[in-house]
Amino acid sequence: QLATAGFMLEFMVTARDPEGGPVLLSASNAPVGSSFADAGDGTGLFRWRPSGNDLGAHSVRFHAADTGSPMAVRTLDVFI
C-alpha cells in the first residue's frame, strides 16, 4: 500500500466467520498517530495521516478473532 506524507490513508478491513458468528477485528504494530476501529460487523476502518517523519516502510498486522479464538492474521506493508 502506498501513501503520501501529509495525506490521509484510509481503508476498510473485512473478515467473516465461516460459521456466521461474530468477528472481532484489531490491529497491532500500527504506526504512531494511526487508528483502527472495529465496526462490530466484520469490518474495520484503518486511518492514518503520515508526516514527513514517517518516510519508509511500516508493517501493520490485522487480526480477526471468533469469540476470542484467533482466526487469521494478515500483514499489510505501507510505504511512505
XYZ file of C-alpha atoms in Angstrom:
80
model
C 0.000 0.000 0.000
C 1.440 3.364 -0.987
C 0.735 6.532 0.980
C 1.896 10.145 0.727
C 3.107 12.195 3.673
C 0.529 14.800 4.632
C -2.420 12.962 3.040
C -4.954 10.695 4.758
C -4.637 6.966 4.125
C -7.922 5.199 4.819
C -9.117 1.690 4.019
C -11.556 -0.953 5.230
C -10.556 -4.352 6.595
C -13.106 -7.176 6.412
C -13.382 -10.703 7.795
C -16.109 -13.351 8.005
C -16.602 -16.329 10.260
C -17.498 -19.385 8.108
C -19.997 -20.431 10.807
C -21.627 -16.994 10.786
C -20.522 -15.941 14.274
C -19.290 -12.503 15.290
C -15.759 -11.488 14.316
C -13.591 -9.210 16.427
C -11.038 -7.164 14.475
C -7.927 -5.469 15.811
C -4.610 -4.058 14.611
C -1.121 -4.322 16.060
C 2.198 -2.737 15.248
C 0.283 0.256 13.871
C 2.224 3.488 13.309
C 2.025 6.238 15.932
C -0.902 8.517 15.134
C -2.891 5.884 13.227
C -6.226 4.458 14.320
C -8.191 1.302 13.728
C -11.869 0.996 14.649
C -13.774 -2.302 14.651
C -17.344 -1.546 13.498
C -18.630 -4.760 15.100
C -19.993 -6.148 11.826
C -16.894 -7.850 10.420
C -15.462 -4.588 9.091
C -12.933 -2.155 10.491
C -11.524 1.189 9.381
C -7.803 1.986 9.387
C -6.884 5.692 9.221
C -3.513 7.430 9.215
C -2.123 10.754 8.071
C 1.641 10.110 7.871
C 4.057 13.006 8.177
C 7.451 13.619 6.629
C 8.953 11.931 9.696
C 7.235 8.657 8.700
C 9.107 8.068 5.430
C 9.877 4.400 4.817
C 8.063 1.101 5.278
C 5.594 0.281 8.063
C 4.139 -3.203 8.633
C 0.687 -3.253 10.228
C -0.884 -6.526 11.374
C -4.653 -7.000 11.288
C -6.175 -9.720 13.480
C -9.557 -11.440 13.202
C -10.867 -13.491 16.118
C -14.015 -15.540 16.673
C -15.143 -15.337 20.325
C -11.536 -14.927 21.422
C -10.002 -17.643 19.224
C -7.634 -16.331 16.551
C -8.926 -16.953 13.023
C -6.497 -15.041 10.856
C -3.665 -12.510 10.889
C -2.666 -10.526 7.827
C 0.194 -8.064 7.478
C 0.000 -5.028 5.229
C 3.136 -3.055 4.355
C 2.554 0.685 3.986
C 5.229 2.638 2.142
C 5.518 6.406 2.643
